[in-house]
Amino acid sequence: MLKHRLAVAASLLVFVSSAAVARPWTVKPEWVAAHEAFLASDALRGRKSASPDEAIAAAYVAAQFQSYGLMPAPGMDGYLQTAGVVTPKLTAHAVLNAGAARVSEGDGLTLLYSSGKPVSGNLAVVPADDIANLPAGDILLISNPGKTPLSGWWRAARGKGVKLLIVRDSDDSRALQKRFGGQTGTAPQLDSGQNGMGGARPDLIALSDAAFAQVATANGQAVTLDLDGATLERSLTTNAIGYLEGSDPSAGIVLVTAHLDHLGVQPDGTIMHGANDDASGTVAVLEVAHALAAGKKPKRGILFVAYGAEEIGGLGSTYFGEHPPVPLDRIVANLEFEMIGAQDPKMAKGELMMTGFERSNLGETLKAKGAKVTSDPYPDQHFFERSDNYSLALKGIVAHTISGWAVTPTYHDKTDDITHLDLPFMTQAIQSLIVPVKYLVNSDFRPEWKPGGKPQ
């Protein structure tokens, strides 16, 4: 009788143990809320790029990685990677000289974005609203933007190596100025002199109607934008990196990322908490790391990274791409998580968009395996080129960003706080990412670019 009872007990123990092993990992909403409560708190003051507040956020992420059992990345003796950043500080008003026209800042000229250096070259007036045929040139004036947003022209000009882009003052330009806190945006660089993902952005100015008409008459003539000098401010940006070793070194490594910085404190004292952008993505990286570290050893190794300085040009991810802890050819794919704190009303319930979905076979493969991802419904916004995935994509790695509502009204606004997050959706979104990542790290599938999909 005793032997029978022991046998039954042993059988029950095996059953319970098997059930425990088979039970799927569950992301708990209290974990999600706790991470957000710290990262998007007043104490972190908006996690300004390359600031001590950003460094605190990175230290928090690193501590969580360590608590989950992740190790420092190969070749690193800790969980933090730092990079020097140089930011120009303007000390005088800008003056534009174009032919006979002379326009000063505050008198018809608004300097929206500056490299901190004077600009000179010949002016070319772009007569049509065809952004696809934007010419190359040192200085371009967009006479007719059509329906293309300012961000689209600025991005296209960047791709053409333009030094200065001139536009007419508009709601679009005023919105960009608001995004920069009512001040001129500047162009930080890594202290090596390297710009962020995609190269240097052109200087950008907006002109009043009268000034715009004057400057446009200087088509083909020499133009200078004088700044009368600038000072340089030096700081550090910090990446938090954790590593989960794989069982098969030849299978490669999957890179799971987000950016942890935001916009800091505005001149009027308003804290830009960045609960959605991108504390939500950072929380996703943490909880995916939590889930995978708690399971059996994956086939592929996984690097979990929370980048700094995304908001000032993707400097953290650019530095990582230039100083990777493992050779880049070992990284088989990169999944970036950004702004998953709200559901896009354009998409089905629980669905997430993947930027550049059509560029590779990664999205469709994950979708076939149950991932709730779909193509980007905002192709005109070029989101593929606007997150840290792009730094790795430019290195040839199949890299995409997964987002919730990319055009949420809280974007770069003071309302991007915890009270405006949809925490149940966010928790569900993180939960939905675990199985696709597990597939990616345990399969033989190697994502590939489709023809024309790899960015140049």
mmCIF file of N, CA and C in Angstrom, residues 164-234:
data_model
loop_
_atom_site.group_PDB
_atom_site.id
_atom_site.type_symbol
_atom_site.label_atom_id
_atom_site.label_comp_id
_atom_site.label_asym_id
_atom_site.label_seq_id
_atom_site.Cartn_x
_atom_site.Cartn_y
_atom_site.Cartn_z
ATOM 1 N N LEU A 164 22.216 72.810 -46.510
ATOM 2 C CA LEU A 164 21.216 73.727 -45.959
ATOM 3 C C LEU A 164 19.922 73.597 -46.743
ATOM 4 N N LEU A 165 18.820 73.434 -46.033
ATOM 5 C CA LEU A 165 17.500 73.363 -46.650
ATOM 6 C C LEU A 165 16.697 74.575 -46.197
ATOM 7 N N ILE A 166 16.111 75.283 -47.167
ATOM 8 C CA ILE A 166 15.342 76.501 -46.892
ATOM 9 C C ILE A 166 13.880 76.242 -47.240
ATOM 10 N N VAL A 167 12.990 76.512 -46.302
ATOM 11 C CA VAL A 167 11.559 76.312 -46.514
ATOM 12 C C VAL A 167 10.804 77.569 -46.097
ATOM 13 N N ARG A 168 9.547 77.614 -46.471
ATOM 14 C CA ARG A 168 8.692 78.722 -46.075
ATOM 15 C C ARG A 168 8.132 78.456 -44.669
ATOM 16 N N ASP A 169 8.015 79.495 -43.874
ATOM 17 C CA ASP A 169 7.431 79.359 -42.539
ATOM 18 C C ASP A 169 6.012 78.803 -42.656
ATOM 19 N N SER A 170 5.686 77.797 -41.832
ATOM 20 C CA SER A 170 4.398 77.107 -41.942
ATOM 21 C C SER A 170 4.043 76.472 -40.607
ATOM 22 N N ASP A 171 2.869 75.892 -40.553
ATOM 23 C CA ASP A 171 2.486 75.139 -39.351
ATOM 24 C C ASP A 171 3.478 74.005 -39.103
ATOM 25 N N ASP A 172 3.964 73.406 -40.181
ATOM 26 C CA ASP A 172 4.925 72.305 -40.098
ATOM 27 C C ASP A 172 6.229 72.759 -39.452
ATOM 28 N N SER A 173 6.734 73.900 -39.891
ATOM 29 C CA SER A 173 8.007 74.396 -39.347
ATOM 30 C C SER A 173 7.836 74.834 -37.896
ATOM 31 N N ARG A 174 6.685 75.432 -37.578
ATOM 32 C CA ARG A 174 6.452 75.849 -36.192
ATOM 33 C C ARG A 174 6.300 74.644 -35.260
ATOM 34 N N ALA A 175 5.723 73.561 -35.784
ATOM 35 C CA ALA A 175 5.600 72.341 -34.988
ATOM 36 C C ALA A 175 6.982 71.750 -34.701
ATOM 37 N N LEU A 176 7.882 71.809 -35.701
ATOM 38 C CA LEU A 176 9.232 71.295 -35.496
ATOM 39 C C LEU A 176 9.972 72.137 -34.462
ATOM 40 N N GLN A 177 9.784 73.450 -34.533
ATOM 41 C CA GLN A 177 10.424 74.327 -33.555
ATOM 42 C C GLN A 177 9.916 74.005 -32.141
ATOM 43 N N LYS A 178 8.638 73.708 -32.024
ATOM 44 C CA LYS A 178 8.072 73.324 -30.723
ATOM 45 C C LYS A 178 8.702 72.029 -30.243
ATOM 46 N N ARG A 179 8.916 71.108 -31.163
ATOM 47 C CA ARG A 179 9.554 69.833 -30.812
ATOM 48 C C ARG A 179 10.934 70.060 -30.230
ATOM 49 N N PHE A 180 11.639 71.100 -30.707
ATOM 50 C CA PHE A 180 12.966 71.419 -30.192
ATOM 51 C C PHE A 180 12.900 72.332 -28.974
ATOM 52 N N GLY A 181 11.715 72.415 -28.363
ATOM 53 C CA GLY A 181 11.576 73.209 -27.152
ATOM 54 C C GLY A 181 11.599 74.702 -27.386
ATOM 55 N N GLY A 182 11.228 75.136 -28.610
ATOM 56 C CA GLY A 182 11.220 76.559 -28.918
ATOM 57 C C GLY A 182 12.604 77.107 -29.206
ATOM 58 N N GLN A 183 13.603 76.253 -29.243
ATOM 59 C CA GLN A 183 14.973 76.662 -29.515
ATOM 60 C C GLN A 183 15.469 76.023 -30.807
ATOM 61 N N THR A 184 16.625 76.474 -31.263
ATOM 62 C CA THR A 184 17.231 75.855 -32.433
ATOM 63 C C THR A 184 17.724 74.461 -32.088
ATOM 64 N N GLY A 185 17.311 73.488 -32.872
ATOM 65 C CA GLY A 185 17.867 72.158 -32.703
ATOM 66 C C GLY A 185 19.312 72.162 -33.171
ATOM 67 N N THR A 186 20.136 71.389 -32.511
ATOM 68 C CA THR A 186 21.543 71.320 -32.903
ATOM 69 C C THR A 186 21.913 69.893 -33.288
ATOM 70 N N ALA A 187 23.078 69.750 -33.850
ATOM 71 C CA ALA A 187 23.492 68.472 -34.414
ATOM 72 C C ALA A 187 24.612 67.864 -33.594
ATOM 73 N N PRO A 188 24.288 67.141 -32.527
ATOM 74 C CA PRO A 188 25.337 66.471 -31.762
ATOM 75 C C PRO A 188 26.036 65.416 -32.612
ATOM 76 N N GLN A 189 27.272 65.164 -32.272
ATOM 77 C CA GLN A 189 28.066 64.123 -32.919
ATOM 78 C C GLN A 189 28.759 63.292 -31.851
ATOM 79 N N LEU A 190 29.145 62.084 -32.236
ATOM 80 C CA LEU A 190 30.062 61.346 -31.388
ATOM 81 C C LEU A 190 31.388 62.090 -31.368
ATOM 82 N N ASP A 191 32.146 61.978 -30.286
ATOM 83 C CA ASP A 191 33.377 62.759 -30.199
ATOM 84 C C ASP A 191 34.426 62.335 -31.215
ATOM 85 N N SER A 192 34.164 61.225 -31.905
ATOM 86 C CA SER A 192 35.022 60.812 -33.017
ATOM 87 C C SER A 192 34.753 61.638 -34.265
ATOM 88 N N GLY A 193 33.710 62.503 -34.187
ATOM 89 C CA GLY A 193 33.313 63.302 -35.340
ATOM 90 C C GLY A 193 32.252 62.645 -36.186
ATOM 91 N N GLN A 194 31.795 61.478 -35.753
ATOM 92 C CA GLN A 194 30.820 60.726 -36.541
ATOM 93 C C GLN A 194 29.399 61.184 -36.230
ATOM 94 N N ASN A 195 28.610 61.353 -37.273
ATOM 95 C CA ASN A 195 27.200 61.692 -37.117
ATOM 96 C C ASN A 195 26.402 60.429 -36.831
ATOM 97 N N GLY A 196 25.145 60.632 -36.470
ATOM 98 C CA GLY A 196 24.267 59.509 -36.179
ATOM 99 C C GLY A 196 23.800 58.805 -37.432
ATOM 100 N N MET A 197 22.805 57.925 -37.260
ATOM 101 C CA MET A 197 22.336 57.066 -38.343
ATOM 102 C C MET A 197 21.923 57.889 -39.559
ATOM 103 N N GLY A 198 22.422 57.505 -40.718
ATOM 104 C CA GLY A 198 22.036 58.168 -41.951
ATOM 105 C C GLY A 198 22.878 59.369 -42.309
ATOM 106 N N GLY A 199 23.884 59.717 -41.495
ATOM 107 C CA GLY A 199 24.733 60.852 -41.811
ATOM 108 C C GLY A 199 24.196 62.156 -41.242
ATOM 109 N N ALA A 200 24.879 63.246 -41.569
ATOM 110 C CA ALA A 200 24.543 64.554 -41.015
ATOM 111 C C ALA A 200 23.234 65.084 -41.589
ATOM 112 N N ARG A 201 22.415 65.653 -40.709
ATOM 113 C CA ARG A 201 21.206 66.332 -41.179
ATOM 114 C C ARG A 201 21.586 67.703 -41.722
ATOM 115 N N PRO A 202 20.899 68.177 -42.763
ATOM 116 C CA PRO A 202 21.167 69.532 -43.245
ATOM 117 C C PRO A 202 20.721 70.568 -42.220
ATOM 118 N N ASP A 203 21.405 71.703 -42.210
ATOM 119 C CA ASP A 203 20.861 72.838 -41.479
ATOM 120 C C ASP A 203 19.505 73.164 -42.086
ATOM 121 N N LEU A 204 18.631 73.725 -41.289
ATOM 122 C CA LEU A 204 17.261 73.954 -41.741
ATOM 123 C C LEU A 204 16.786 75.317 -41.274
ATOM 124 N N ILE A 205 16.331 76.145 -42.213
ATOM 125 C CA ILE A 205 15.783 77.447 -41.846
ATOM 126 C C ILE A 205 14.414 77.632 -42.496
ATOM 127 N N ALA A 206 13.560 78.378 -41.811
ATOM 128 C CA ALA A 206 12.248 78.763 -42.338
ATOM 129 C C ALA A 206 12.224 80.275 -42.499
ATOM 130 N N LEU A 207 11.678 80.755 -43.605
ATOM 131 C CA LEU A 207 11.634 82.184 -43.905
ATOM 132 C C LEU A 207 10.193 82.680 -43.976
ATOM 133 N N SER A 208 9.990 83.902 -43.565
ATOM 134 C CA SER A 208 8.684 84.540 -43.740
ATOM 135 C C SER A 208 8.384 84.672 -45.226
ATOM 136 N N ASP A 209 7.151 84.951 -45.576
ATOM 137 C CA ASP A 209 6.769 85.045 -46.991
ATOM 138 C C ASP A 209 7.619 86.080 -47.728
ATOM 139 N N ALA A 210 7.805 87.250 -47.094
ATOM 140 C CA ALA A 210 8.563 88.314 -47.753
ATOM 141 C C ALA A 210 10.026 87.915 -47.933
ATOM 142 N N ALA A 211 10.628 87.358 -46.889
ATOM 143 C CA ALA A 211 12.032 86.949 -46.980
ATOM 144 C C ALA A 211 12.196 85.794 -47.960
ATOM 145 N N PHE A 212 11.228 84.889 -47.980
ATOM 146 C CA PHE A 212 11.283 83.746 -48.892
ATOM 147 C C PHE A 212 11.306 84.234 -50.342
ATOM 148 N N ALA A 213 10.464 85.202 -50.663
ATOM 149 C CA ALA A 213 10.397 85.733 -52.027
ATOM 150 C C ALA A 213 11.722 86.390 -52.420
ATOM 151 N N GLN A 214 12.352 87.105 -51.476
ATOM 152 C CA GLN A 214 13.629 87.758 -51.762
ATOM 153 C C GLN A 214 14.730 86.733 -52.033
ATOM 154 N N VAL A 215 14.822 85.750 -51.185
ATOM 155 C CA VAL A 215 15.891 84.759 -51.304
ATOM 156 C C VAL A 215 15.721 83.914 -52.563
ATOM 157 N N ALA A 216 14.483 83.635 -52.943
ATOM 158 C CA ALA A 216 14.233 82.807 -54.124
ATOM 159 C C ALA A 216 14.775 83.442 -55.401
ATOM 160 N N THR A 217 14.908 84.779 -55.411
ATOM 161 C CA THR A 217 15.434 85.454 -56.605
ATOM 162 C C THR A 217 16.931 85.225 -56.779
ATOM 163 N N ALA A 218 17.582 84.632 -55.757
ATOM 164 C CA ALA A 218 19.028 84.395 -55.836
ATOM 165 C C ALA A 218 19.348 83.010 -56.381
ATOM 166 N N ASN A 219 18.422 82.409 -57.080
ATOM 167 C CA ASN A 219 18.629 81.068 -57.638
ATOM 168 C C ASN A 219 19.923 81.015 -58.455
ATOM 169 N N GLY A 220 20.791 80.050 -58.129
ATOM 170 C CA GLY A 220 22.059 79.882 -58.833
ATOM 171 C C GLY A 220 23.186 80.724 -58.286
ATOM 172 N N GLN A 221 22.904 81.599 -57.347
ATOM 173 C CA GLN A 221 23.933 82.476 -56.792
ATOM 174 C C GLN A 221 24.503 81.916 -55.483
ATOM 175 N N ALA A 222 25.616 82.517 -55.058
ATOM 176 C CA ALA A 222 26.263 82.098 -53.820
ATOM 177 C C ALA A 222 25.434 82.517 -52.613
ATOM 178 N N VAL A 223 25.353 81.621 -51.640
ATOM 179 C CA VAL A 223 24.592 81.860 -50.413
ATOM 180 C C VAL A 223 25.467 81.471 -49.227
ATOM 181 N N THR A 224 25.381 82.270 -48.154
ATOM 182 C CA THR A 224 26.081 81.924 -46.912
ATOM 183 C C THR A 224 25.116 82.046 -45.741
ATOM 184 N N LEU A 225 25.267 81.148 -44.800
ATOM 185 C CA LEU A 225 24.552 81.227 -43.527
ATOM 186 C C LEU A 225 25.613 81.393 -42.454
ATOM 187 N N ASP A 226 25.665 82.595 -41.870
ATOM 188 C CA ASP A 226 26.691 82.913 -40.876
ATOM 189 C C ASP A 226 26.112 82.779 -39.471
ATOM 190 N N LEU A 227 26.945 82.214 -38.577
ATOM 191 C CA LEU A 227 26.519 82.015 -37.186
ATOM 192 C C LEU A 227 27.389 82.769 -36.196
ATOM 193 N N ASP A 228 28.513 83.296 -36.643
ATOM 194 C CA ASP A 228 29.421 84.036 -35.763
ATOM 195 C C ASP A 228 29.904 83.205 -34.581
ATOM 196 N N GLY A 229 30.133 81.914 -34.841
ATOM 197 C CA GLY A 229 30.766 81.072 -33.831
ATOM 198 C C GLY A 229 29.804 80.284 -32.978
ATOM 199 N N ALA A 230 30.341 79.268 -32.311
ATOM 200 C CA ALA A 230 29.564 78.425 -31.412
ATOM 201 C C ALA A 230 30.523 77.773 -30.426
ATOM 202 N N THR A 231 30.022 77.443 -29.266
ATOM 203 C CA THR A 231 30.819 76.699 -28.296
ATOM 204 C C THR A 231 30.445 75.225 -28.371
ATOM 205 N N LEU A 232 31.295 74.362 -27.818
ATOM 206 C CA LEU A 232 31.044 72.929 -27.841
ATOM 207 C C LEU A 232 30.848 72.409 -26.415
ATOM 208 N N GLU A 233 29.806 71.625 -26.231
ATOM 209 C CA GLU A 233 29.518 71.019 -24.933
ATOM 210 C C GLU A 233 29.760 69.518 -25.030
ATOM 211 N N ARG A 234 30.511 68.964 -24.096
ATOM 212 C CA ARG A 234 30.836 67.538 -24.132
ATOM 213 C C ARG A 234 30.053 66.790 -23.060
#
